[in-house]
Short mmCIF file of C-alpha atoms in Angstrom, two decimals:
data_model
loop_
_atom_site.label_atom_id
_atom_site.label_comp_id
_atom_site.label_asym_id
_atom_site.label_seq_id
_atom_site.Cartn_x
_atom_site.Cartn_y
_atom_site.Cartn_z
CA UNK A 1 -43.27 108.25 140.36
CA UNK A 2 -40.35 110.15 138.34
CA UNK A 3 -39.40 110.99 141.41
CA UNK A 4 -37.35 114.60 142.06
CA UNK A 5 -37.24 116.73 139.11
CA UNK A 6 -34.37 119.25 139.08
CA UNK A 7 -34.08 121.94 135.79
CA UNK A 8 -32.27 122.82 133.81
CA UNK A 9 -29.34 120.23 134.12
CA UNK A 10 -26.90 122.55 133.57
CA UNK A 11 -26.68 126.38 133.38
CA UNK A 12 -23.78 128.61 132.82
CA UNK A 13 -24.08 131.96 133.26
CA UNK A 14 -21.83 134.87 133.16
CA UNK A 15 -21.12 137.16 136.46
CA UNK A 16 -23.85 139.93 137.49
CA UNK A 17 -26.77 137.58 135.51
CA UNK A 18 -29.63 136.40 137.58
CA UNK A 19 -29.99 132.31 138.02
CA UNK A 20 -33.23 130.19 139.23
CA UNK A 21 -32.99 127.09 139.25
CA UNK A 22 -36.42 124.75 139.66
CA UNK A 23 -37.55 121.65 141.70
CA UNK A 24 -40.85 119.20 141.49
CA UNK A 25 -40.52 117.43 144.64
CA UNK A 26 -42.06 113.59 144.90
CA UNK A 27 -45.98 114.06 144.97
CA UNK A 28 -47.31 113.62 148.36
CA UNK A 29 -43.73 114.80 150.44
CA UNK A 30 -44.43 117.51 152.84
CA UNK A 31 -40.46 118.39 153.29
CA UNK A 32 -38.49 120.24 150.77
CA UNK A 33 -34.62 120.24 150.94
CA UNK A 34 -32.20 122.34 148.98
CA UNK A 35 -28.60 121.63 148.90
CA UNK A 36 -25.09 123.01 147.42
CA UNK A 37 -22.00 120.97 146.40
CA UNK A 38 -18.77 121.81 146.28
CA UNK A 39 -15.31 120.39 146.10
CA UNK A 40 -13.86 122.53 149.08
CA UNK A 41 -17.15 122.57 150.88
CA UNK A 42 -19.13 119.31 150.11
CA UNK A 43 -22.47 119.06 150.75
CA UNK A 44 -24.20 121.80 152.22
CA UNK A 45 -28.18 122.40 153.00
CA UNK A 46 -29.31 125.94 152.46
CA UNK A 47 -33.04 125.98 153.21
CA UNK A 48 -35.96 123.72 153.60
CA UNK A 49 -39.10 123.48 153.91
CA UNK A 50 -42.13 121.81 155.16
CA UNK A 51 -45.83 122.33 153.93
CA UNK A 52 -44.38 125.03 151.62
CA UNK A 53 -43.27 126.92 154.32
CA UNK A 54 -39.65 127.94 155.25
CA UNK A 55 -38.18 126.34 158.24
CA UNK A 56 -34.50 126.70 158.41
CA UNK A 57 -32.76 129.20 155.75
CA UNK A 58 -29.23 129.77 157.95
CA UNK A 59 -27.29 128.06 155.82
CA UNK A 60 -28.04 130.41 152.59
CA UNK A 61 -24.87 131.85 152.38
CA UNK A 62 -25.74 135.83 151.74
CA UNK A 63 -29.05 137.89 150.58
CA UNK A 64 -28.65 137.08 147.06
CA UNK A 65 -29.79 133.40 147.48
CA UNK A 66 -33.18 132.98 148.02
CA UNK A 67 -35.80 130.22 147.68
CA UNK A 68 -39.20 129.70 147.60
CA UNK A 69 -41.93 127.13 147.58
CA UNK A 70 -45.60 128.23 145.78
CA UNK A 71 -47.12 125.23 146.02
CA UNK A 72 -46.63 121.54 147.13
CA UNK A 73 -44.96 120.63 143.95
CA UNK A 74 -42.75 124.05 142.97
CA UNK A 75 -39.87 125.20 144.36
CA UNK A 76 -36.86 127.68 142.99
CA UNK A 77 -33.60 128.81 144.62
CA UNK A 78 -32.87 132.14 142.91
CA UNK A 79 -29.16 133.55 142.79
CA UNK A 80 -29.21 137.27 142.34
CA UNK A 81 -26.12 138.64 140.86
CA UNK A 82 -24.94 135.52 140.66
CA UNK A 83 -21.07 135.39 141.46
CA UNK A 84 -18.40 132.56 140.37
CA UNK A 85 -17.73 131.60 143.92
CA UNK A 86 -21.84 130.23 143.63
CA UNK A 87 -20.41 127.32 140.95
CA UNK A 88 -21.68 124.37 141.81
CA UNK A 89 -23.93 121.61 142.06
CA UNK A 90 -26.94 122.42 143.31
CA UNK A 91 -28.98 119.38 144.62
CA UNK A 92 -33.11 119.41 145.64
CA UNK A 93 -34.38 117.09 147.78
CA UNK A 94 -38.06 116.00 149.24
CA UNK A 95 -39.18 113.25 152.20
CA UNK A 96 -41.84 112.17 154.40
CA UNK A 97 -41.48 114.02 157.36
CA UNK A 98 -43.59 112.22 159.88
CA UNK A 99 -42.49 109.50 162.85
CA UNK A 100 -43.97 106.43 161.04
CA UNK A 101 -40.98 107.66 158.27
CA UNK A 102 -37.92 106.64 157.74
CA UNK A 103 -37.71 110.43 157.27
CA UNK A 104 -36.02 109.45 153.77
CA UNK A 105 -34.77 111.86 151.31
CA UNK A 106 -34.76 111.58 147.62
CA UNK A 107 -32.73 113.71 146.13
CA UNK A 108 -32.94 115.05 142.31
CA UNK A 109 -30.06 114.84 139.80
CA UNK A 110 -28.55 118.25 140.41
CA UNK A 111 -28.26 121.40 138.56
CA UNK A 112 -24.39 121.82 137.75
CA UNK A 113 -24.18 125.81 138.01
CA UNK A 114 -21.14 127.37 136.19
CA UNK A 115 -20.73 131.01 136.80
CA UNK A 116 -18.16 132.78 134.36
CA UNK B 1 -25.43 119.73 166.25
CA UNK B 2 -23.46 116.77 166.37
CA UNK B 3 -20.85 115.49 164.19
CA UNK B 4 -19.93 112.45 162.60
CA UNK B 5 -16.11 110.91 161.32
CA UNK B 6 -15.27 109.08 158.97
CA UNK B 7 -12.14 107.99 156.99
CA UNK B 8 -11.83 109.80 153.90
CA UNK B 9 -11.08 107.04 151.50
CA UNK B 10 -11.41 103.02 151.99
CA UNK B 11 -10.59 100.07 149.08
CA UNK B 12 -11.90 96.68 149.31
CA UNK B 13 -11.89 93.94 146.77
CA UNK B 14 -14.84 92.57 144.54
CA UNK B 15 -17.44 90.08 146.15
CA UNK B 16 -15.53 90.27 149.76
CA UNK B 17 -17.44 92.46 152.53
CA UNK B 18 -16.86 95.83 153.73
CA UNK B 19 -17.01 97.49 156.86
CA UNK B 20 -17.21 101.40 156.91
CA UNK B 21 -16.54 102.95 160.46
CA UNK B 22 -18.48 106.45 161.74
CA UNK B 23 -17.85 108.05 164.88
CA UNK B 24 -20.36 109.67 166.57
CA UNK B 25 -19.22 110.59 170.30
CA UNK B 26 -21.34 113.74 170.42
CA UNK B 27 -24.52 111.96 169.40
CA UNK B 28 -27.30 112.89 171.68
CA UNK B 29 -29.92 110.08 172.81
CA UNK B 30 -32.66 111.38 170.01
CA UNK B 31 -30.34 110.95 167.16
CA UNK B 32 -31.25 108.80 164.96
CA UNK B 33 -28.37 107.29 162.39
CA UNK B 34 -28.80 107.47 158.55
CA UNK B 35 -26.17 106.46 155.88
CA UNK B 36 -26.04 107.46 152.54
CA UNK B 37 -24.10 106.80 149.83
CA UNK B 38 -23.99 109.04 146.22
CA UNK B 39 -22.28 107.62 143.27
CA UNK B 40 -20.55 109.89 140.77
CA UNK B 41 -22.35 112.11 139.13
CA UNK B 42 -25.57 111.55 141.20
CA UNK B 43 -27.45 112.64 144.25
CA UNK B 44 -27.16 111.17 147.25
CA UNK B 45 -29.36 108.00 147.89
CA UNK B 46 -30.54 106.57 151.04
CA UNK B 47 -28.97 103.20 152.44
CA UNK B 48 -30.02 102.50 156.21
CA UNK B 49 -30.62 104.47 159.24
CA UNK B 50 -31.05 103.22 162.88
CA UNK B 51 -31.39 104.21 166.53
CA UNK B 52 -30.51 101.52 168.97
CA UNK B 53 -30.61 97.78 167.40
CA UNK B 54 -28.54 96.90 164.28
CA UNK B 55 -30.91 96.94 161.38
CA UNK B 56 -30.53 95.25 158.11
CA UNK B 57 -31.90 95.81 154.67
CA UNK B 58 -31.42 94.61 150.82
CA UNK B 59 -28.38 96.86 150.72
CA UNK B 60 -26.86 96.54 153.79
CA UNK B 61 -26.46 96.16 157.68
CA UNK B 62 -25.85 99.08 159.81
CA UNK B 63 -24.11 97.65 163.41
CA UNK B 64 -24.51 100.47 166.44
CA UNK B 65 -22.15 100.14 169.54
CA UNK B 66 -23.60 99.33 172.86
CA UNK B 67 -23.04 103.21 173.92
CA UNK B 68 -24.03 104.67 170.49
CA UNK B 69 -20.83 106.61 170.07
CA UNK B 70 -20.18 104.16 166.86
CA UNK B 71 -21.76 102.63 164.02
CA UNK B 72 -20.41 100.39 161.35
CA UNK B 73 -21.69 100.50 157.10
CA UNK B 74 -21.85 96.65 156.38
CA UNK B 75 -21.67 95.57 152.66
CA UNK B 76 -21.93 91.78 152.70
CA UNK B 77 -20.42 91.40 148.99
CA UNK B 78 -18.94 94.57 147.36
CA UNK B 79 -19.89 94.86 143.48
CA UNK B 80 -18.24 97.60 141.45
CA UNK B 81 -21.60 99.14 141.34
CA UNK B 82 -21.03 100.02 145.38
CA UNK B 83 -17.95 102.39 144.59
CA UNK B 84 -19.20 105.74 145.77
CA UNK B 85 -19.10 108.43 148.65
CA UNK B 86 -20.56 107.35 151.83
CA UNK B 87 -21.89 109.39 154.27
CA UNK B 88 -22.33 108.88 157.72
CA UNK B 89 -25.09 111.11 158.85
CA UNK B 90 -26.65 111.81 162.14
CA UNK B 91 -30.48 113.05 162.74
CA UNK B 92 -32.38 115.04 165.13
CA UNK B 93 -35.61 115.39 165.98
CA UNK B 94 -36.00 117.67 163.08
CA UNK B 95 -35.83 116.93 159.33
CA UNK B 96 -32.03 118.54 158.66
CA UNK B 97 -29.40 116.22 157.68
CA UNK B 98 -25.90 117.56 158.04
CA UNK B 99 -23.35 115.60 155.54
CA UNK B 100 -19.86 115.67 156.33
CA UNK B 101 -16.88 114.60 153.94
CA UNK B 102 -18.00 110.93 153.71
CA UNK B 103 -15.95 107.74 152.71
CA UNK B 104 -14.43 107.14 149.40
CA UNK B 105 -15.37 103.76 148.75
CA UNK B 106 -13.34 101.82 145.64
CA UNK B 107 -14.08 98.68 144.73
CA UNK B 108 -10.76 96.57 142.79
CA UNK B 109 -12.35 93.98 140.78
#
């Protein structure tokens, strides 16, 4: 398996402009995990998911985040204007989510969001 | 939900062992605890997790106090490859994992 697919890489972006960034999750994981990093902040989780439905969004930090999930492999977080407080690294994650799991999650490589 | 702490930053020389401390005090008897570790530039990656018993895997050992309110990150032989961020984590019965600030591991060759 390629395991979690994060795009793009990178993205800069200036003020105002809208952002999505995208997620494949590892075929067959029923749990979808999305995650912000930041120096002052560290590691934060935003939303996730579980059969493509939203479970916990209270850590989005304000109405213009938003995510969704389609389908079992596609996910976006969208960023609507995006601001340059939202620079950061943006991290996806998927797992097993059942008690014979190690409840496990593989996280992508990160989209490193600059916002000018 | 409960919280976990860590020191901020530990060293430790090539090829000896190293023992990262977490406490947990709050934990709740359903927690479960998971450590991860993310090296730079990367996402984090998962290294053990445990409830009661100490477990061990290819990576590492995890070592729980009696009462739970502790847990210790065993590396048997630190490589330069092990210098990363590790987080002690603690699990519900949900699916949410709440990182803190984590351990700064550096390995001196």
């Amino acid at each position: 398996d390629a395991g979690v697919i994060q795009s793009p890489r990178h993205e800069v972006t200036e003020m105002g402009q809208e952002v999505t960034l995208r997620c494949k999750p590892i075929s067959g994981h029923d749990y979808l995990f999305w995650y912000r990093q930041t120096m002052m902040r560290g590691l934060e989780l935003l939303i996730y998911f579980n059969n493509n439905v939203p479970i916990d969004d209270s850590g989005m930090p304000e109405d213009r985040f938003s995510a969704k999930m389609p389908n079992a492999s596609f996910s976006t977080l969208k960023i609507q204007p995006s601001e340059p407080r939202d620079s950061a690294v943006y991290f996806c994650a998927s797992s097993l989510g059942h008690s014979k799991s190690s409840y496990e999650q593989y996280f992508g490589p990160g989209t490193r969001l600059t916002v000018t | 939900d409960a919280k976990t702490t860590q020191p901020n930053s530990m060293e430790s020389n090539e090829e000896e062992p190293v023992h990262l401390p977490c406490n947990h005090s709050t934990i709740s008897g359903t927690d479960y605890i998971h450590w991860y570790r993310q090296l730079p530039s990367q996402g984090p990656e998962y290294v053990i997790h445990g409830l009661t018993s100490n477990v061990n895997n290819r990576m590492a050992s995890l070592a729980i106090a009696e009462d739970r309110k502790s847990s210790t990150l065993i590396l048997h032989r630190a490589t330069l490859r092990d210098a990363a961020v590790y987080y002690c984590i603690l699990r519900n019965t949900g699916n949410q994992f709440y990182f803190g600030t984590g351990t700064s591991l550096t390995v001196i060759p």
